[in-house]
XYZ file of N, CA, C and O in Angstrom:
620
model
N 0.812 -1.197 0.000
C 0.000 0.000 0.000
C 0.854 1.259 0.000
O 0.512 2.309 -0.544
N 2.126 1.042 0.732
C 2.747 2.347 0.711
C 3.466 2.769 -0.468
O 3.891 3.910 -0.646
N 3.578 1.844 -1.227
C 4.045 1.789 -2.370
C 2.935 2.341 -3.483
O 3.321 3.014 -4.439
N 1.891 2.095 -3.340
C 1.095 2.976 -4.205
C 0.538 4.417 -3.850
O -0.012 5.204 -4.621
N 0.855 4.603 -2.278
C 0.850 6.337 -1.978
C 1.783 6.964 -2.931
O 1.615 8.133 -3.278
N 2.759 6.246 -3.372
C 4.194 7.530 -3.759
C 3.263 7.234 -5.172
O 2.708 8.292 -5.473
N 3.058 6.597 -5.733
C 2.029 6.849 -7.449
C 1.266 7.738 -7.433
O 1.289 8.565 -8.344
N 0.185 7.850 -6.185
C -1.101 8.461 -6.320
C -0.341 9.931 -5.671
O -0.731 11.040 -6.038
N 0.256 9.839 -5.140
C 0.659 11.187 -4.556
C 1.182 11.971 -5.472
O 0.727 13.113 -5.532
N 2.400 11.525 -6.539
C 2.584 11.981 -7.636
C 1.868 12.414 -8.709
O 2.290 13.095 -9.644
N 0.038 11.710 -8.425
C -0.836 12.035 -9.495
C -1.531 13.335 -9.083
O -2.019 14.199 -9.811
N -1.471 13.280 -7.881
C -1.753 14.816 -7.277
C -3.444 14.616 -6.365
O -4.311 15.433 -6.053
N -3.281 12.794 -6.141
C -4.061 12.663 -4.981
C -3.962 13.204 -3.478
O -3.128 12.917 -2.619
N -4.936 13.975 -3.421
C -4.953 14.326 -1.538
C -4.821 13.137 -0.918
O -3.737 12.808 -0.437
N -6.014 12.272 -0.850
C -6.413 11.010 -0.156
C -4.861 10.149 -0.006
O -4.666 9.383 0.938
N -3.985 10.366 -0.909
C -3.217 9.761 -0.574
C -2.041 10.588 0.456
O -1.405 10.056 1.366
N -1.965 12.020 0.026
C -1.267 12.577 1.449
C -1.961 12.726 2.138
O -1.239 13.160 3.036
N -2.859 12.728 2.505
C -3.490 12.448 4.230
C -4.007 10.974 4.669
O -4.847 10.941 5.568
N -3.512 9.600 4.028
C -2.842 8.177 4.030
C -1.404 8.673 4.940
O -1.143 8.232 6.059
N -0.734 9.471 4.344
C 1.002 9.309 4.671
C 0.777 10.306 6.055
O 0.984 9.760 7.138
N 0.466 11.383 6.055
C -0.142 12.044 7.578
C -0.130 11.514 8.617
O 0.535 11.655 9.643
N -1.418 10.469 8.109
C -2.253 9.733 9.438
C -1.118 8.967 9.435
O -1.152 8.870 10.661
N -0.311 8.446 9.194
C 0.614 7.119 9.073
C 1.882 7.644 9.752
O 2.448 7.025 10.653
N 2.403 9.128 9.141
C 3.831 9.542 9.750
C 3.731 10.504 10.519
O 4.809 10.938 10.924
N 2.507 11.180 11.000
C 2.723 12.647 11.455
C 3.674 11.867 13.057
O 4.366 12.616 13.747
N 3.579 10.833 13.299
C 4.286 10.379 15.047
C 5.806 10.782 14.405
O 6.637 11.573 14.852
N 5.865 9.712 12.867
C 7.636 9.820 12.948
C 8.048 11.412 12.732
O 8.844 12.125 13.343
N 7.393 11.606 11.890
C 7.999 12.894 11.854
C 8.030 14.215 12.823
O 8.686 15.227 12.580
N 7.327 14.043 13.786
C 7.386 14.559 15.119
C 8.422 14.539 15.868
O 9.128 15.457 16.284
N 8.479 13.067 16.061
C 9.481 12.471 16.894
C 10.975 13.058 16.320
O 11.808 13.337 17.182
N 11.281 13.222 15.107
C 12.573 13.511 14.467
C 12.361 14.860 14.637
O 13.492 15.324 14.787
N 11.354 15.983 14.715
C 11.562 17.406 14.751
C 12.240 17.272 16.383
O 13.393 17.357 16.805
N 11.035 17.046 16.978
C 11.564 17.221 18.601
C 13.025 16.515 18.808
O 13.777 17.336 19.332
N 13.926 14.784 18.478
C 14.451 14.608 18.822
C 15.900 15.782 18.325
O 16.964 15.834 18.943
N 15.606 16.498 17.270
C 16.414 17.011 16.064
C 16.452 18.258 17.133
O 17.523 18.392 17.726
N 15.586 19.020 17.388
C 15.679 20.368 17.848
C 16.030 20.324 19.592
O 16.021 21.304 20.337
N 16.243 19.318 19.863
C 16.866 19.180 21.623
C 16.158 20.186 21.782
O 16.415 21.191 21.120
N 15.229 20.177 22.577
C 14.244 21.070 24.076
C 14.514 22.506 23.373
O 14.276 23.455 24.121
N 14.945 22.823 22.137
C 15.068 24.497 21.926
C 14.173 25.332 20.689
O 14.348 26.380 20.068
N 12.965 24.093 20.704
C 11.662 24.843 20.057
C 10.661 24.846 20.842
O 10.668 24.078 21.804
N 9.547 25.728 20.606
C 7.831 25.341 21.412
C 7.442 24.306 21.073
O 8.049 23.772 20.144
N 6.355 23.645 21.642
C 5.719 22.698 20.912
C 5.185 23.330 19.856
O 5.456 22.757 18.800
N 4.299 24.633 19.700
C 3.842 25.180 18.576
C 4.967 25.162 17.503
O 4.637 24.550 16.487
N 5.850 25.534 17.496
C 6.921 25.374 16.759
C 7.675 24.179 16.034
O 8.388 24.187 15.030
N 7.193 22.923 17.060
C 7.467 21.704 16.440
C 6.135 21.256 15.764
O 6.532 20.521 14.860
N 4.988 21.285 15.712
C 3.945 21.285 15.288
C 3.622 21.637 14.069
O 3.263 20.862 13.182
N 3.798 23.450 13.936
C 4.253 24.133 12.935
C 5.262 23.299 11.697
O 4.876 22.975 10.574
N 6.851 23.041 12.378
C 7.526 22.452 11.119
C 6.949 20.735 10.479
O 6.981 20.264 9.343
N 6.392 20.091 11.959
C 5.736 18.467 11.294
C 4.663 19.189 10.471
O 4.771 18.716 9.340
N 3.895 19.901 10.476
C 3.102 20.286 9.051
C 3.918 20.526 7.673
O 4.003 19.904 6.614
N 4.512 21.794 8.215
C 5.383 22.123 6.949
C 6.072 20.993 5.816
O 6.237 21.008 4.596
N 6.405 19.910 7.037
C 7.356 18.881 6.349
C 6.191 18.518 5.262
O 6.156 19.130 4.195
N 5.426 17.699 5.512
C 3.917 17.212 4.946
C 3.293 18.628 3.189
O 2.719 18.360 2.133
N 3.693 19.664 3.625
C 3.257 21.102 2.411
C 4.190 20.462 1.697
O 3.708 19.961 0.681
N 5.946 20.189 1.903
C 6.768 20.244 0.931
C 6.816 18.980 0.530
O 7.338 18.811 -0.572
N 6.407 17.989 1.123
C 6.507 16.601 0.674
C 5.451 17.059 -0.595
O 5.919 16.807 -1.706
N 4.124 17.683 -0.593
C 2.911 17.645 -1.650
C 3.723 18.769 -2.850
O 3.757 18.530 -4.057
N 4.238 19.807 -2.298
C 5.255 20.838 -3.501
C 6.224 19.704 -3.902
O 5.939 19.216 -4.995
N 6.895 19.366 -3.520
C 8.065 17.878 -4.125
C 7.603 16.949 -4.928
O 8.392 16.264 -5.578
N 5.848 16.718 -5.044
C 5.702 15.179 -5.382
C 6.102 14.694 -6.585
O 5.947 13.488 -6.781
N 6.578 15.361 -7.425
C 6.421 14.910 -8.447
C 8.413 14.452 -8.624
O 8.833 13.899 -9.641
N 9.056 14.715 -7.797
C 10.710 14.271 -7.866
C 10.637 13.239 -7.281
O 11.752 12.719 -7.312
N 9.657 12.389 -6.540
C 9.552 11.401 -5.672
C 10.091 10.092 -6.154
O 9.393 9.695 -7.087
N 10.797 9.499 -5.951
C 10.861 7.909 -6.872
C 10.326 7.219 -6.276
O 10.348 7.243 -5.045
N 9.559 6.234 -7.100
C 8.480 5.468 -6.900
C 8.807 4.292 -5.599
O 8.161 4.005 -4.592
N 10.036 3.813 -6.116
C 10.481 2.560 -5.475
C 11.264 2.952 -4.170
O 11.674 2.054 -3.435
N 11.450 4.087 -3.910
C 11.926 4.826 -2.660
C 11.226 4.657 -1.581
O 10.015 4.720 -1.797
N 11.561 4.441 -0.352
C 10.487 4.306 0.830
C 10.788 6.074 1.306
O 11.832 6.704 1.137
N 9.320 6.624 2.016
C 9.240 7.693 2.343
C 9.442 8.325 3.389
O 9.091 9.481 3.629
N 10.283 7.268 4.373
C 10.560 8.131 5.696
C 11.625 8.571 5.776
O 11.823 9.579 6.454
N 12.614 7.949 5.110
C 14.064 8.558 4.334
C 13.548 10.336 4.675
O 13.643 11.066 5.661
N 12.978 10.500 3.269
C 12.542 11.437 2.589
C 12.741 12.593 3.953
O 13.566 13.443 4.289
N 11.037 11.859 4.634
C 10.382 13.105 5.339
C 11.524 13.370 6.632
O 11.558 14.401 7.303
N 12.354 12.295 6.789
C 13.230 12.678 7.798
C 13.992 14.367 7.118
O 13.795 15.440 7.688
N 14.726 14.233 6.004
C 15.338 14.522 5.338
C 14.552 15.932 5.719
O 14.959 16.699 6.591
N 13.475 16.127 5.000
C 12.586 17.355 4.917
C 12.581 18.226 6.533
O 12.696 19.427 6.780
N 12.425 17.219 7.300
C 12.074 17.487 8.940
C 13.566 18.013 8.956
O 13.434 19.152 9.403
N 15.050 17.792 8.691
C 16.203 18.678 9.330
C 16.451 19.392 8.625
O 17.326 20.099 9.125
N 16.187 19.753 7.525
C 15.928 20.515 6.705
C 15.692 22.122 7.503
O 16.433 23.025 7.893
N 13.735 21.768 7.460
C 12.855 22.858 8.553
C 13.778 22.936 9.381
O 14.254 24.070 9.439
N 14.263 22.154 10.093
C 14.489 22.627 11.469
C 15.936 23.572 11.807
O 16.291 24.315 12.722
N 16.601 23.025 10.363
C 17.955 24.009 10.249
C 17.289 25.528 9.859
O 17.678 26.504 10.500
N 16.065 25.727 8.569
C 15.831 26.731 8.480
C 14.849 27.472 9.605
O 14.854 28.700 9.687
N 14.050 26.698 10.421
C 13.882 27.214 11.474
C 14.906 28.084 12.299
O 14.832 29.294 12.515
N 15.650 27.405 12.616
C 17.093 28.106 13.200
C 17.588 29.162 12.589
O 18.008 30.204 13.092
N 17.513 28.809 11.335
C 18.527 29.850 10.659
C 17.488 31.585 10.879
O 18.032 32.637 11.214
N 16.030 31.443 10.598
C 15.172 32.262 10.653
C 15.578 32.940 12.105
O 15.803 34.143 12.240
N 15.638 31.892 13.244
C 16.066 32.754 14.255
C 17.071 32.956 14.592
O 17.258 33.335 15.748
N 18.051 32.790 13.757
C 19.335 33.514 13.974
C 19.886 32.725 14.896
O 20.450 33.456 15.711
N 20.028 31.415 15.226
C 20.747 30.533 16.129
C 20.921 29.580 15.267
O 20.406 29.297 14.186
N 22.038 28.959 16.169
C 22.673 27.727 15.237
C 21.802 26.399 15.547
O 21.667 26.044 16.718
N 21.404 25.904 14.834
C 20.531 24.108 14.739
C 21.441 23.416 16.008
O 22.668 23.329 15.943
N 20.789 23.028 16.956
C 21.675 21.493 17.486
C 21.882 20.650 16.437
O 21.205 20.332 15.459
N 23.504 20.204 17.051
C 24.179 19.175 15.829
C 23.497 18.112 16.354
O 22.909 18.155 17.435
N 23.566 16.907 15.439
C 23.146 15.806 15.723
C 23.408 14.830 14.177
O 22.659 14.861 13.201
N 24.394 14.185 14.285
C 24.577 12.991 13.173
C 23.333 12.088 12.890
O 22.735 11.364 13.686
N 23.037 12.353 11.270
C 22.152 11.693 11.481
C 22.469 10.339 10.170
O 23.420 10.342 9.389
N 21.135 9.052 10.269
C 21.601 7.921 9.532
C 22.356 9.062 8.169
O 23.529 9.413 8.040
N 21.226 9.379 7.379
C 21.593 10.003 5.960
C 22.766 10.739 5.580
O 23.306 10.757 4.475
N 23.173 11.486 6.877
C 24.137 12.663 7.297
C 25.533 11.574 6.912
O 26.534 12.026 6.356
N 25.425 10.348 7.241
C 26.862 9.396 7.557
C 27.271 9.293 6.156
O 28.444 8.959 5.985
N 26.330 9.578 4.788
C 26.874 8.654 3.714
C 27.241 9.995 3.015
O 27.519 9.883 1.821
N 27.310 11.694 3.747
C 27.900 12.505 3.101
C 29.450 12.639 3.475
O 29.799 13.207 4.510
N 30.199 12.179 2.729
C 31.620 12.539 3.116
C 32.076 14.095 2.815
O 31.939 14.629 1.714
N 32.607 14.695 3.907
C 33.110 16.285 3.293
C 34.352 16.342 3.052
O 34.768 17.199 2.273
N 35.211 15.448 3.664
C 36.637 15.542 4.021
C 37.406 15.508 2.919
O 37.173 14.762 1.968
N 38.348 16.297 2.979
C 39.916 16.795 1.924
C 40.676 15.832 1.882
O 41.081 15.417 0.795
N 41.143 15.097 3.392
C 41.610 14.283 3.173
C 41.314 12.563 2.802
O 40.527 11.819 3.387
N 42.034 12.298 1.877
C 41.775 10.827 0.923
C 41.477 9.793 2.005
O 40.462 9.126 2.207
N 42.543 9.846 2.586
C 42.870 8.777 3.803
C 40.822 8.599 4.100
O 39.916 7.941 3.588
N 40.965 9.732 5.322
C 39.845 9.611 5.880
C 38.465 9.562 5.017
O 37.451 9.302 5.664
N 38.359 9.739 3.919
C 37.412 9.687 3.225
C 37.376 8.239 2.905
O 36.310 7.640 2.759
N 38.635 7.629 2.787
C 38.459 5.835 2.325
C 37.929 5.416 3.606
O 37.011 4.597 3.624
N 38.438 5.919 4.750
C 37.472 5.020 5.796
C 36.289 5.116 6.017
O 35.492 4.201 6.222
N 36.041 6.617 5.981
C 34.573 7.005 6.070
C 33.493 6.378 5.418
O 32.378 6.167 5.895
N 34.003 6.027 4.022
C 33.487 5.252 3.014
C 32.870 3.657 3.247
O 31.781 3.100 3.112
N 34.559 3.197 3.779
C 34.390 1.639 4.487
C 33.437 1.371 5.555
O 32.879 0.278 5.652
N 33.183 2.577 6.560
C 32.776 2.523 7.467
C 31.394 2.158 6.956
O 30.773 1.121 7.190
N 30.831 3.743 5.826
C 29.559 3.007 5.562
C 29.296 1.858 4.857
O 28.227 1.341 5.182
N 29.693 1.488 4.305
C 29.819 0.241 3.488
C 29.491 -0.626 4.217
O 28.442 -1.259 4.103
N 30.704 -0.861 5.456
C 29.892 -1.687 6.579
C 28.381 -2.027 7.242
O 27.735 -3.030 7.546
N 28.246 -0.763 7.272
C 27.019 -0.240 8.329
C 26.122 -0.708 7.068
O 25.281 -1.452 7.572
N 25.960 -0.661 6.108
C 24.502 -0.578 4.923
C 24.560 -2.519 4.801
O 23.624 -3.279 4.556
N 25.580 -2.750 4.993
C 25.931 -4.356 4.461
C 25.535 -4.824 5.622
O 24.653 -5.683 5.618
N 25.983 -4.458 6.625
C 25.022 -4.925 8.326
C 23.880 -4.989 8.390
O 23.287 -5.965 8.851
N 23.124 -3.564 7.767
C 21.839 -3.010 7.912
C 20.867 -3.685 6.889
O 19.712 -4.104 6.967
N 21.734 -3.624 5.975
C 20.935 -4.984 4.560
C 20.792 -6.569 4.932
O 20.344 -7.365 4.107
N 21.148 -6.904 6.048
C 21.085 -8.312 6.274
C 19.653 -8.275 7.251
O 18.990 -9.293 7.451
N 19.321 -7.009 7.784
C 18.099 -7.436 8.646
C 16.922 -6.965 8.174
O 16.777 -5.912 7.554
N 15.887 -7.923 8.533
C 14.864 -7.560 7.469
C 13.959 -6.211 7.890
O 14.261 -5.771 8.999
N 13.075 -5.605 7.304
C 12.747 -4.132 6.920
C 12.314 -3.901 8.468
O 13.177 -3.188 8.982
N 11.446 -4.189 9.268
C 11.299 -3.960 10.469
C 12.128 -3.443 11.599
O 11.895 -2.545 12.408
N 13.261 -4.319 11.436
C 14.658 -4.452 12.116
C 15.391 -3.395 12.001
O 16.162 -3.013 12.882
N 15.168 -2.668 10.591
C 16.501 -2.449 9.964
C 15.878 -0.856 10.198
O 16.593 0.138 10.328
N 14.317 -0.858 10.220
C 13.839 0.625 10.879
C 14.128 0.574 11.560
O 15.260 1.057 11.603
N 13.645 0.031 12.834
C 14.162 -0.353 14.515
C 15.093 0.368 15.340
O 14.990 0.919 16.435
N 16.468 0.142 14.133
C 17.807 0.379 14.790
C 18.075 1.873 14.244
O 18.452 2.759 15.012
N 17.898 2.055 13.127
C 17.816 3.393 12.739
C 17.320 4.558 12.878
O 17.799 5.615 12.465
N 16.299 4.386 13.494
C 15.406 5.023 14.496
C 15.687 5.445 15.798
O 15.601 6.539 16.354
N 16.170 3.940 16.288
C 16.467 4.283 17.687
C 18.340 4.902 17.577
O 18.816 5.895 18.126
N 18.917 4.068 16.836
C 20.302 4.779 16.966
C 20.728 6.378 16.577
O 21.545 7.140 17.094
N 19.753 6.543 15.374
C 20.128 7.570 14.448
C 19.056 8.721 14.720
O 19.255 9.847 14.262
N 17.862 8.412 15.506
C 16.686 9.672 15.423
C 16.390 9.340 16.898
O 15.256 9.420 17.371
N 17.208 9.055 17.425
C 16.733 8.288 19.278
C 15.719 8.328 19.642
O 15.517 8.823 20.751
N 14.746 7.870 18.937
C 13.419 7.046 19.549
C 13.996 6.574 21.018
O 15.123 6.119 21.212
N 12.981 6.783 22.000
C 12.428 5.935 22.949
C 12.563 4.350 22.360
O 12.118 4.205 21.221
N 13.087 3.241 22.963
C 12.212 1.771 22.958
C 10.966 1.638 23.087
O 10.240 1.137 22.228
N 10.501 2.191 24.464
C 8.763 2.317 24.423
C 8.059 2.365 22.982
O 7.273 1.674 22.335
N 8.845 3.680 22.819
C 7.457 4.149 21.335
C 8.020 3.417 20.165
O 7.311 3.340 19.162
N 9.416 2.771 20.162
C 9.412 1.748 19.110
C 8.532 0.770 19.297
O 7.655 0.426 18.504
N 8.822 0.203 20.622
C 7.181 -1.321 20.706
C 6.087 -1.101 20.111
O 5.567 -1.877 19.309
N 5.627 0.033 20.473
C 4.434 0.491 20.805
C 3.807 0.683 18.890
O 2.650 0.490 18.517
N 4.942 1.084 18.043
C 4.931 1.422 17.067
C 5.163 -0.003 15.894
O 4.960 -0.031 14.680
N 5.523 -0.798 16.573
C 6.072 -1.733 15.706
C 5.448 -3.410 15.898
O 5.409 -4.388 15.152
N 5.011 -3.138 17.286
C 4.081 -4.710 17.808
C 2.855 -4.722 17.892
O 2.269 -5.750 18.232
């Protein structure tokens, strides 16, 4: 089914972004608040989990089909939350995130071959467990979910 939201969403079905809403407005919450450490309102985190959801419907049409969409809306959510910051003139809390690992910036070769290996590792680890799992850990390692609200979300 989620696989035919990213079709219909691209066709410029509502019904299907408010499918992905009702389905992500928790994750994508959870990644504003865990993203912005205690230094937004709740109105303010509220505010950007909408926003994320406007630009996902302005975007739809760059979407790839066969792409899963929480990638995405994560993506969108630090996005807001850097330009949130930037609007107020403070710097974003850092926070490494999964997606963040597979940008290498570094000059030097050396460290860029490891950086590289490193992910290589981590995706070849992460590819052996099946799709449940492989949210699970990424979630909780990379967007620090609670365990609770993983159970709660996943059993």
């Amino acid at each position: 089914m989620k696989e035919e939201w990213t079709k219909q969403l691209q066709s410029g079905d509502a019904q299907a972004l408010e499918a992905i809403i009702d389905r992500y407005t928790g994750y994508v919450y959870t990644i504003v608040r865990n993203f912005s450490r205690g230094k937004l309102t709740p109105e303010d985190m509220e505010e950007i989990t909408s926003d994320v959801f406007l630009r996902l419907w302005q975007s739809r049409a760059r979407l790839q089909e066969d792409a899963p969409l929480s990638p995405y809306l994560a993506a969108i959510a630090r996005n807001s939350i850097n330009n949130r910051f930037r609007a107020m003139r403070k710097n974003p809390p850092v926070r490494q995130s999964f997606e963040d690992l597979t940008l290498a910036d570094s000059k030097d070769l050396c460290a860029e071959a490891e950086h590289m290996e490193m992910i290589s590792g981590l995706y070849a680890s992460l590819n052996q467990l099946p799709h449940p799992e492989q949210e699970i850990v990424i979630r909780f390692y990379f967007y620090g979910e609670k365990p609770r609200k993983l159970q709660r979300h996943w059993i």
